[in-house]
């Protein structure tokens, strides 16, 4: 387990260092905030959104991680297989759907029904 003793309970968000979509990151963070769950953003050197999300959930004391690259966003949970994230969407989706990725990460922590990402 990669969790350090000093880490606070929070959803971990790993963002590719070359990712330039701050409004996308803002929407995800707002979705988490609306559900009242803390989060932490870390800039990493990664290209695979799923691997980044898996690593993020492994370092989260809440067991939930989000990985963001220039093309995709993945939401992962510590109890899932590394190659099987809970949700994946394109960064080109509408902002409401992108915000729902953050909301669903928080709802995973709260054990509440997810927002629909298919429409």
N, CA, C and O atoms as a GROMACS GRO file, in nm:
protein
  476
    1UNK      N    1   0.085  -0.118   0.000
    1UNK     CA    2   0.000   0.000   0.000
    1UNK      C    3   0.090   0.124   0.000
    1UNK      O    4   0.192   0.128   0.068
    2UNK      N    5   0.051   0.226  -0.077
    2UNK     CA    6   0.134   0.343  -0.096
    2UNK      C    7   0.096   0.460  -0.006
    2UNK      O    8   0.153   0.568  -0.020
    3UNK      N    9   0.003   0.443   0.084
    3UNK     CA   10  -0.046   0.554   0.166
    3UNK      C   11   0.058   0.591   0.271
    3UNK      O   12   0.107   0.504   0.344
    4UNK      N   13   0.090   0.719   0.280
    4UNK     CA   14   0.182   0.763   0.384
    4UNK      C   15   0.103   0.792   0.512
    4UNK      O   16  -0.016   0.824   0.506
    5UNK      N   17   0.169   0.782   0.623
    5UNK     CA   18   0.101   0.801   0.751
    5UNK      C   19   0.045   0.942   0.769
    5UNK      O   20  -0.054   0.960   0.839
    6UNK      N   21   0.108   1.042   0.707
    6UNK     CA   22   0.065   1.180   0.724
    6UNK      C   23  -0.043   1.224   0.629
    6UNK      O   24  -0.091   1.337   0.637
    7UNK      N   25  -0.083   1.136   0.537
    7UNK     CA   26  -0.182   1.178   0.438
    7UNK      C   27  -0.321   1.190   0.499
    7UNK      O   28  -0.358   1.112   0.587
    8UNK      N   29  -0.396   1.289   0.453
    8UNK     CA   30  -0.532   1.312   0.501
    8UNK      C   31  -0.629   1.232   0.416
    8UNK      O   32  -0.600   1.203   0.300
    9UNK      N   33  -0.745   1.197   0.470
    9UNK     CA   34  -0.846   1.129   0.387
    9UNK      C   35  -0.895   1.223   0.277
    9UNK      O   36  -0.954   1.327   0.305
   10UNK      N   37  -0.870   1.187   0.153
   10UNK     CA   38  -0.909   1.270   0.040
   10UNK      C   39  -0.910   1.186  -0.087
   10UNK      O   40  -0.839   1.086  -0.097
   11UNK      N   41  -0.990   1.228  -0.184
   11UNK     CA   42  -0.983   1.170  -0.318
   11UNK      C   43  -0.856   1.225  -0.381
   11UNK      O   44  -0.832   1.346  -0.378
   12UNK      N   45  -0.776   1.137  -0.438
   12UNK     CA   46  -0.651   1.181  -0.502
   12UNK      C   47  -0.676   1.199  -0.652
   12UNK      O   48  -0.734   1.112  -0.717
   13UNK      N   49  -0.633   1.312  -0.704
   13UNK     CA   50  -0.643   1.341  -0.847
   13UNK      C   51  -0.501   1.354  -0.901
   13UNK      O   52  -0.426   1.442  -0.860
   14UNK      N   53  -0.465   1.266  -0.994
   14UNK     CA   54  -0.335   1.275  -1.060
   14UNK      C   55  -0.354   1.332  -1.199
   14UNK      O   56  -0.428   1.278  -1.281
   15UNK      N   57  -0.286   1.442  -1.224
   15UNK     CA   58  -0.298   1.515  -1.350
   15UNK      C   59  -0.165   1.510  -1.424
   15UNK      O   60  -0.060   1.533  -1.365
   16UNK      N   61  -0.171   1.478  -1.553
   16UNK     CA   62  -0.051   1.477  -1.636
   16UNK      C   63   0.010   1.616  -1.637
   16UNK      O   64  -0.060   1.716  -1.646
   17UNK      N   65   0.143   1.621  -1.627
   17UNK     CA   66   0.213   1.750  -1.618
   17UNK      C   67   0.192   1.838  -1.741
   17UNK      O   68   0.208   1.959  -1.732
   18UNK      N   69   0.156   1.780  -1.855
   18UNK     CA   70   0.135   1.859  -1.977
   18UNK      C   71  -0.013   1.889  -2.002
   18UNK      O   72  -0.049   1.948  -2.103
   19UNK      N   73  -0.097   1.848  -1.909
   19UNK     CA   74  -0.240   1.872  -1.924
   19UNK      C   75  -0.269   2.021  -1.908
   19UNK      O   76  -0.230   2.082  -1.808
   20UNK      N   77  -0.336   2.079  -2.005
   20UNK     CA   78  -0.359   2.223  -2.001
   20UNK      C   79  -0.503   2.264  -1.976
   20UNK      O   80  -0.535   2.382  -1.981
   21UNK      N   81  -0.592   2.169  -1.950
   21UNK     CA   82  -0.733   2.200  -1.934
   21UNK      C   83  -0.773   2.233  -1.792
   21UNK      O   84  -0.837   2.151  -1.724
   22UNK      N   85  -0.736   2.351  -1.746
   22UNK     CA   86  -0.767   2.387  -1.607
   22UNK      C   87  -0.917   2.391  -1.582
   22UNK      O   88  -0.962   2.360  -1.471
   23UNK      N   89  -0.996   2.430  -1.683
   23UNK     CA   90  -1.141   2.432  -1.662
   23UNK      C   91  -1.195   2.290  -1.643
   23UNK      O   92  -1.293   2.270  -1.572
   24UNK      N   93  -1.132   2.192  -1.706
   24UNK     CA   94  -1.172   2.052  -1.685
   24UNK      C   95  -1.140   2.009  -1.543
   24UNK      O   96  -1.224   1.949  -1.476
   25UNK      N   97  -1.021   2.039  -1.497
   25UNK     CA   98  -0.983   2.007  -1.359
   25UNK      C   99  -1.075   2.079  -1.261
   25UNK      O  100  -1.117   2.021  -1.161
   26UNK      N  101  -1.106   2.206  -1.288
   26UNK     CA  102  -1.197   2.281  -1.201
   26UNK      C  103  -1.333   2.214  -1.191
   26UNK      O  104  -1.389   2.203  -1.082
   27UNK      N  105  -1.387   2.168  -1.304
   27UNK     CA  106  -1.519   2.104  -1.303
   27UNK      C  107  -1.517   1.976  -1.218
   27UNK      O  108  -1.610   1.951  -1.140
   28UNK      N  109  -1.412   1.896  -1.232
   28UNK     CA  110  -1.402   1.774  -1.152
   28UNK      C  111  -1.394   1.809  -1.003
   28UNK      O  112  -1.461   1.747  -0.921
   29UNK      N  113  -1.312   1.907  -0.970
   29UNK     CA  114  -1.298   1.948  -0.830
   29UNK      C  115  -1.430   2.003  -0.774
   29UNK      O  116  -1.466   1.975  -0.660
   30UNK      N  117  -1.502   2.081  -0.854
   30UNK     CA  118  -1.632   2.134  -0.809
   30UNK      C  119  -1.731   2.021  -0.784
   30UNK      O  120  -1.809   2.026  -0.689
   31UNK      N  121  -1.729   1.918  -0.870
   31UNK     CA  122  -1.817   1.803  -0.850
   31UNK      C  123  -1.789   1.733  -0.718
   31UNK      O  124  -1.882   1.689  -0.650
   32UNK      N  125  -1.662   1.722  -0.682
   32UNK     CA  126  -1.624   1.660  -0.554
   32UNK      C  127  -1.665   1.750  -0.438
   32UNK      O  128  -1.722   1.703  -0.340
   33UNK      N  129  -1.637   1.879  -0.450
   33UNK     CA  130  -1.669   1.975  -0.344
   33UNK      C  131  -1.819   1.979  -0.314
   33UNK      O  132  -1.859   1.987  -0.198
   34UNK      N  133  -1.900   1.972  -0.418
   34UNK     CA  134  -2.045   1.977  -0.398
   34UNK      C  135  -2.096   1.863  -0.311
   34UNK      O  136  -2.201   1.875  -0.246
   35UNK      N  137  -2.022   1.754  -0.309
   35UNK     CA  138  -2.061   1.639  -0.227
   35UNK      C  139  -1.994   1.642  -0.090
   35UNK      O  140  -2.016   1.554  -0.007
   36UNK      N  141  -1.911   1.745  -0.067
   36UNK     CA  142  -1.850   1.763   0.065
   36UNK      C  143  -1.734   1.670   0.097
   36UNK      O  144  -1.707   1.643   0.214
   37UNK      N  145  -1.667   1.621  -0.005
   37UNK     CA  146  -1.554   1.531   0.016
   37UNK      C  147  -1.424   1.607  -0.018
   37UNK      O  148  -1.420   1.677  -0.119
   38UNK      N  149  -1.320   1.594   0.064
   38UNK     CA  150  -1.194   1.661   0.032
   38UNK      C  151  -1.120   1.590  -0.082
   38UNK      O  152  -1.138   1.471  -0.106
   39UNK      N  153  -1.037   1.666  -0.150
   39UNK     CA  154  -0.957   1.609  -0.258
   39UNK      C  155  -0.818   1.671  -0.255
   39UNK      O  156  -0.794   1.773  -0.191
   40UNK      N  157  -0.729   1.607  -0.325
   40UNK     CA  158  -0.592   1.656  -0.335
   40UNK      C  159  -0.546   1.635  -0.479
   40UNK      O  160  -0.566   1.527  -0.536
   41UNK      N  161  -0.485   1.736  -0.538
   41UNK     CA  162  -0.438   1.729  -0.676
   41UNK      C  163  -0.286   1.716  -0.676
   41UNK      O  164  -0.216   1.788  -0.605
   42UNK      N  165  -0.236   1.622  -0.757
   42UNK     CA  166  -0.092   1.602  -0.770
   42UNK      C  167  -0.058   1.596  -0.918
   42UNK      O  168  -0.120   1.522  -0.994
   43UNK      N  169   0.040   1.675  -0.959
   43UNK     CA  170   0.086   1.672  -1.097
   43UNK      C  171   0.189   1.560  -1.109
   43UNK      O  172   0.285   1.554  -1.032
   44UNK      N  173   0.168   1.471  -1.207
   44UNK     CA  174   0.256   1.355  -1.223
   44UNK      C  175   0.303   1.345  -1.366
   44UNK      O  176   0.249   1.409  -1.456
   45UNK      N  177   0.404   1.264  -1.387
   45UNK     CA  178   0.457   1.240  -1.520
   45UNK      C  179   0.401   1.107  -1.569
   45UNK      O  180   0.467   1.004  -1.558
   46UNK      N  181   0.279   1.109  -1.622
   46UNK     CA  182   0.216   0.987  -1.670
   46UNK      C  183   0.139   1.012  -1.797
   46UNK      O  184   0.096   1.125  -1.823
   47UNK      N  185   0.121   0.907  -1.877
   47UNK     CA  186   0.047   0.919  -2.002
   47UNK      C  187  -0.080   0.837  -2.003
   47UNK      O  188  -0.171   0.864  -2.081
   48UNK      N  189  -0.086   0.737  -1.918
   48UNK     CA  190  -0.200   0.645  -1.917
   48UNK      C  191  -0.298   0.686  -1.806
   48UNK      O  192  -0.268   0.672  -1.687
   49UNK      N  193  -0.414   0.736  -1.847
   49UNK     CA  194  -0.512   0.787  -1.750
   49UNK      C  195  -0.558   0.678  -1.653
   49UNK      O  196  -0.585   0.707  -1.536
   50UNK      N  197  -0.569   0.555  -1.702
   50UNK     CA  198  -0.614   0.446  -1.614
   50UNK      C  199  -0.507   0.412  -1.510
   50UNK      O  200  -0.538   0.395  -1.392
   51UNK      N  201  -0.383   0.402  -1.554
   51UNK     CA  202  -0.273   0.374  -1.460
   51UNK      C  203  -0.259   0.487  -1.359
   51UNK      O  204  -0.233   0.463  -1.241
   52UNK      N  205  -0.277   0.610  -1.406
   52UNK     CA  206  -0.267   0.725  -1.314
   52UNK      C  207  -0.380   0.722  -1.212
   52UNK      O  208  -0.358   0.751  -1.094
   53UNK      N  209  -0.501   0.688  -1.256
   53UNK     CA  210  -0.615   0.680  -1.164
   53UNK      C  211  -0.594   0.566  -1.063
   53UNK      O  212  -0.628   0.580  -0.945
   54UNK      N  213  -0.539   0.454  -1.110
   54UNK     CA  214  -0.515   0.341  -1.020
   54UNK      C  215  -0.410   0.378  -0.914
   54UNK      O  216  -0.428   0.351  -0.796
   55UNK      N  217  -0.303   0.441  -0.959
   55UNK     CA  218  -0.201   0.484  -0.863
   55UNK      C  219  -0.259   0.586  -0.765
   55UNK      O  220  -0.227   0.584  -0.646
   56UNK      N  221  -0.344   0.676  -0.815
   56UNK     CA  222  -0.407   0.776  -0.728
   56UNK      C  223  -0.494   0.709  -0.622
   56UNK      O  224  -0.489   0.748  -0.505
   57UNK      N  225  -0.573   0.610  -0.660
   57UNK     CA  226  -0.661   0.545  -0.561
   57UNK      C  227  -0.580   0.464  -0.459
   57UNK      O  228  -0.623   0.447  -0.345
   58UNK      N  229  -0.464   0.415  -0.501
   58UNK     CA  230  -0.379   0.340  -0.409
   58UNK      C  231  -0.313   0.433  -0.305
   58UNK      O  232  -0.274   0.387  -0.198
   59UNK      N  233  -0.302   0.562  -0.337
   59UNK     CA  234  -0.242   0.657  -0.243
   59UNK      C  235  -0.348   0.734  -0.164
   59UNK      O  236  -0.314   0.812  -0.075
   60UNK      N  237  -0.475   0.713  -0.196
   60UNK     CA  238  -0.584   0.783  -0.129
   60UNK      C  239  -0.630   0.704  -0.006
   60UNK      O  240  -0.653   0.583  -0.015
   61UNK      N  241  -0.644   0.769   0.106
   61UNK     CA  242  -0.695   0.701   0.226
   61UNK      C  243  -0.844   0.669   0.211
   61UNK      O  244  -0.898   0.591   0.289
   62UNK      N  245  -0.909   0.730   0.112
   62UNK     CA  246  -1.050   0.698   0.083
   62UNK      C  247  -1.061   0.590  -0.024
   62UNK      O  248  -1.170   0.540  -0.051
   63UNK      N  249  -0.949   0.555  -0.085
   63UNK     CA  250  -0.948   0.449  -0.185
   63UNK      C  251  -1.002   0.489  -0.320
   63UNK      O  252  -1.035   0.403  -0.402
   64UNK      N  253  -1.013   0.620  -0.346
   64UNK     CA  254  -1.070   0.670  -0.472
   64UNK      C  255  -0.967   0.761  -0.540
   64UNK      O  256  -0.910   0.849  -0.476
   65UNK      N  257  -0.946   0.738  -0.670
   65UNK     CA  258  -0.850   0.818  -0.744
   65UNK      C  259  -0.902   0.853  -0.882
   65UNK      O  260  -0.980   0.779  -0.941
   66UNK      N  261  -0.856   0.966  -0.932
   66UNK     CA  262  -0.891   1.013  -1.067
   66UNK      C  263  -0.761   1.042  -1.140
   66UNK      O  264  -0.671   1.105  -1.085
   67UNK      N  265  -0.752   0.996  -1.265
   67UNK     CA  266  -0.637   1.024  -1.350
   67UNK      C  267  -0.680   1.105  -1.470
   67UNK      O  268  -0.779   1.072  -1.536
   68UNK      N  269  -0.607   1.212  -1.500
   68UNK     CA  270  -0.643   1.301  -1.610
   68UNK      C  271  -0.524   1.321  -1.703
   68UNK      O  272  -0.417   1.362  -1.660
   69UNK      N  273  -0.545   1.290  -1.832
   69UNK     CA  274  -0.446   1.321  -1.935
   69UNK      C  275  -0.511   1.418  -2.033
   69UNK      O  276  -0.623   1.463  -2.010
   70UNK      N  277  -0.443   1.450  -2.139
   70UNK     CA  278  -0.500   1.544  -2.236
   70UNK      C  279  -0.622   1.489  -2.306
   70UNK      O  280  -0.706   1.567  -2.354
   71UNK      N  281  -0.636   1.358  -2.314
   71UNK     CA  282  -0.748   1.302  -2.388
   71UNK      C  283  -0.855   1.233  -2.306
   71UNK      O  284  -0.970   1.222  -2.350
   72UNK      N  285  -0.819   1.187  -2.185
   72UNK     CA  286  -0.913   1.105  -2.109
   72UNK      C  287  -0.908   1.132  -1.959
   72UNK      O  288  -0.811   1.185  -1.905
   73UNK      N  289  -1.018   1.093  -1.896
   73UNK     CA  290  -1.032   1.100  -1.750
   73UNK      C  291  -1.078   0.962  -1.703
   73UNK      O  292  -1.171   0.905  -1.760
   74UNK      N  293  -1.014   0.909  -1.600
   74UNK     CA  294  -1.054   0.780  -1.543
   74UNK      C  295  -1.079   0.797  -1.394
   74UNK      O  296  -1.009   0.870  -1.324
   75UNK      N  297  -1.182   0.728  -1.346
   75UNK     CA  298  -1.214   0.722  -1.203
   75UNK      C  299  -1.191   0.579  -1.159
   75UNK      O  300  -1.245   0.486  -1.218
   76UNK      N  301  -1.111   0.560  -1.055
   76UNK     CA  302  -1.074   0.426  -1.011
   76UNK      C  303  -1.100   0.408  -0.862
   76UNK      O  304  -1.104   0.505  -0.785
   77UNK      N  305  -1.119   0.281  -0.824
   77UNK     CA  306  -1.143   0.245  -0.683
   77UNK      C  307  -1.043   0.138  -0.644
   77UNK      O  308  -1.011   0.050  -0.724
   78UNK      N  309  -0.993   0.146  -0.524
   78UNK     CA  310  -0.885   0.058  -0.480
   78UNK      C  311  -0.920  -0.091  -0.487
   78UNK      O  312  -0.829  -0.174  -0.498
   79UNK      N  313  -1.045  -0.128  -0.481
   79UNK     CA  314  -1.083  -0.269  -0.481
   79UNK      C  315  -1.102  -0.327  -0.621
   79UNK      O  316  -1.133  -0.446  -0.635
   80UNK      N  317  -1.085  -0.246  -0.723
   80UNK     CA  318  -1.097  -0.293  -0.861
   80UNK      C  319  -0.960  -0.333  -0.916
   80UNK      O  320  -0.856  -0.290  -0.865
   81UNK      N  321  -0.962  -0.417  -1.021
   81UNK     CA  322  -0.838  -0.454  -1.087
   81UNK      C  323  -0.776  -0.330  -1.152
   81UNK      O  324  -0.848  -0.239  -1.193
   82UNK      N  325  -0.645  -0.326  -1.159
   82UNK     CA  326  -0.573  -0.208  -1.210
   82UNK      C  327  -0.620  -0.165  -1.348
   82UNK      O  328  -0.627  -0.046  -1.377
   83UNK      N  329  -0.651  -0.262  -1.434
   83UNK     CA  330  -0.688  -0.228  -1.572
   83UNK      C  331  -0.840  -0.208  -1.590
   83UNK      O  332  -0.887  -0.192  -1.702
   84UNK      N  333  -0.916  -0.208  -1.481
   84UNK     CA  334  -1.062  -0.198  -1.488
   84UNK      C  335  -1.115  -0.082  -1.404
   84UNK      O  336  -1.169  -0.104  -1.295
   85UNK      N  337  -1.101   0.041  -1.452
   85UNK     CA  338  -1.152   0.155  -1.376
   85UNK      C  339  -1.305   0.155  -1.370
   85UNK      O  340  -1.371   0.087  -1.450
   86UNK      N  341  -1.359   0.229  -1.279
   86UNK     CA  342  -1.504   0.238  -1.265
   86UNK      C  343  -1.565   0.316  -1.382
   86UNK      O  344  -1.665   0.271  -1.440
   87UNK      N  345  -1.507   0.430  -1.416
   87UNK     CA  346  -1.555   0.512  -1.529
   87UNK      C  347  -1.437   0.568  -1.607
   87UNK      O  348  -1.332   0.598  -1.550
   88UNK      N  349  -1.455   0.581  -1.738
   88UNK     CA  350  -1.360   0.651  -1.826
   88UNK      C  351  -1.441   0.736  -1.923
   88UNK      O  352  -1.539   0.690  -1.981
   89UNK      N  353  -1.400   0.860  -1.940
   89UNK     CA  354  -1.464   0.946  -2.040
   89UNK      C  355  -1.357   1.029  -2.110
   89UNK      O  356  -1.244   1.040  -2.062
   90UNK      N  357  -1.393   1.084  -2.223
   90UNK     CA  358  -1.303   1.172  -2.297
   90UNK      C  359  -1.304   1.312  -2.233
   90UNK      O  360  -1.404   1.353  -2.174
   91UNK      N  361  -1.194   1.384  -2.246
   91UNK     CA  362  -1.190   1.522  -2.199
   91UNK      C  363  -1.267   1.615  -2.293
   91UNK      O  364  -1.281   1.734  -2.266
   92UNK      N  365  -1.318   1.559  -2.403
   92UNK     CA  366  -1.396   1.639  -2.498
   92UNK      C  367  -1.546   1.629  -2.472
   92UNK      O  368  -1.626   1.686  -2.547
   93UNK      N  369  -1.585   1.559  -2.367
   93UNK     CA  370  -1.727   1.551  -2.330
   93UNK      C  371  -1.774   1.688  -2.279
   93UNK      O  372  -1.693   1.776  -2.250
   94UNK      N  373  -1.905   1.704  -2.268
   94UNK     CA  374  -1.954   1.832  -2.216
   94UNK      C  375  -1.916   1.848  -2.069
   94UNK      O  376  -1.892   1.750  -1.999
   95UNK      N  377  -1.912   1.973  -2.024
   95UNK     CA  378  -1.862   2.003  -1.890
   95UNK      C  379  -1.948   1.941  -1.779
   95UNK      O  380  -1.896   1.908  -1.672
   96UNK      N  381  -2.077   1.924  -1.804
   96UNK     CA  382  -2.163   1.862  -1.702
   96UNK      C  383  -2.122   1.718  -1.677
   96UNK      O  384  -2.119   1.671  -1.563
   97UNK      N  385  -2.090   1.647  -1.785
   97UNK     CA  386  -2.048   1.508  -1.772
   97UNK      C  387  -1.911   1.501  -1.703
   97UNK      O  388  -1.887   1.412  -1.621
   98UNK      N  389  -1.821   1.593  -1.736
   98UNK     CA  390  -1.690   1.597  -1.672
   98UNK      C  391  -1.704   1.626  -1.523
   98UNK      O  392  -1.636   1.565  -1.441
   99UNK      N  393  -1.794   1.720  -1.488
   99UNK     CA  394  -1.819   1.750  -1.347
   99UNK      C  395  -1.874   1.627  -1.275
   99UNK      O  396  -1.843   1.605  -1.158
  100UNK      N  397  -1.954   1.548  -1.345
  100UNK     CA  398  -2.012   1.427  -1.285
  100UNK      C  399  -1.905   1.324  -1.249
  100UNK      O  400  -1.927   1.243  -1.159
  101UNK      N  401  -1.791   1.327  -1.317
  101UNK     CA  402  -1.682   1.236  -1.277
  101UNK      C  403  -1.638   1.268  -1.135
  101UNK      O  404  -1.616   1.177  -1.055
  102UNK      N  405  -1.625   1.394  -1.102
  102UNK     CA  406  -1.590   1.432  -0.965
  102UNK      C  407  -1.700   1.397  -0.868
  102UNK      O  408  -1.674   1.346  -0.759
  103UNK      N  409  -1.824   1.426  -0.908
  103UNK     CA  410  -1.939   1.393  -0.822
  103UNK      C  411  -1.944   1.244  -0.795
  103UNK      O  412  -1.967   1.202  -0.681
  104UNK      N  413  -1.923   1.163  -0.899
  104UNK     CA  414  -1.929   1.018  -0.880
  104UNK      C  415  -1.815   0.967  -0.793
  104UNK      O  416  -1.832   0.871  -0.718
  105UNK      N  417  -1.699   1.030  -0.801
  105UNK     CA  418  -1.590   0.992  -0.712
  105UNK      C  419  -1.629   1.015  -0.567
  105UNK      O  420  -1.604   0.931  -0.480
  106UNK      N  421  -1.692   1.130  -0.540
  106UNK     CA  422  -1.738   1.161  -0.405
  106UNK      C  423  -1.851   1.068  -0.362
  106UNK      O  424  -1.858   1.026  -0.247
  107UNK      N  425  -1.940   1.038  -0.454
  107UNK     CA  426  -2.051   0.948  -0.421
  107UNK      C  427  -2.003   0.805  -0.396
  107UNK      O  428  -2.066   0.731  -0.321
  108UNK      N  429  -1.895   0.767  -0.459
  108UNK     CA  430  -1.836   0.637  -0.430
  108UNK      C  431  -1.792   0.633  -0.283
  108UNK      O  432  -1.813   0.533  -0.214
  109UNK      N  433  -1.733   0.739  -0.236
  109UNK     CA  434  -1.692   0.748  -0.095
  109UNK      C  435  -1.814   0.744  -0.004
  109UNK      O  436  -1.814   0.676   0.098
  110UNK      N  437  -1.920   0.817  -0.043
  110UNK     CA  438  -2.041   0.829   0.041
  110UNK      C  439  -2.137   0.711   0.023
  110UNK      O  440  -2.238   0.702   0.093
  111UNK      N  441  -2.105   0.621  -0.071
  111UNK     CA  442  -2.190   0.504  -0.101
  111UNK      C  443  -2.330   0.548  -0.143
  111UNK      O  444  -2.431   0.498  -0.092
  112UNK      N  445  -2.333   0.642  -0.236
  112UNK     CA  446  -2.458   0.693  -0.292
  112UNK      C  447  -2.467   0.655  -0.440
  112UNK      O  448  -2.365   0.625  -0.501
  113UNK      N  449  -2.588   0.656  -0.498
  113UNK     CA  450  -2.601   0.626  -0.641
  113UNK      C  451  -2.522   0.724  -0.727
  113UNK      O  452  -2.511   0.842  -0.694
  114UNK      N  453  -2.468   0.674  -0.838
  114UNK     CA  454  -2.389   0.757  -0.928
  114UNK      C  455  -2.478   0.839  -1.020
  114UNK      O  456  -2.593   0.803  -1.047
  115UNK      N  457  -2.422   0.952  -1.068
  115UNK     CA  458  -2.485   1.027  -1.175
  115UNK      C  459  -2.462   0.953  -1.306
  115UNK      O  460  -2.357   0.890  -1.324
  116UNK      N  461  -2.556   0.960  -1.395
  116UNK     CA  462  -2.548   0.892  -1.523
  116UNK      C  463  -2.448   0.963  -1.614
  116UNK      O  464  -2.459   1.084  -1.636
  117UNK      N  465  -2.353   0.890  -1.668
  117UNK     CA  466  -2.252   0.947  -1.757
  117UNK      C  467  -2.279   0.913  -1.903
  117UNK      O  468  -2.202   0.953  -1.990
  118UNK      N  469  -2.384   0.840  -1.932
  118UNK     CA  470  -2.407   0.791  -2.068
  118UNK      C  471  -2.482   0.888  -2.157
  118UNK      O  472  -2.472   0.876  -2.279
  119UNK      N  473  -2.553   0.981  -2.104
  119UNK     CA  474  -2.635   1.070  -2.188
  119UNK      C  475  -2.554   1.184  -2.243
  119UNK      O  476  -2.607   1.268  -2.316
   0.00000   0.00000   0.00000
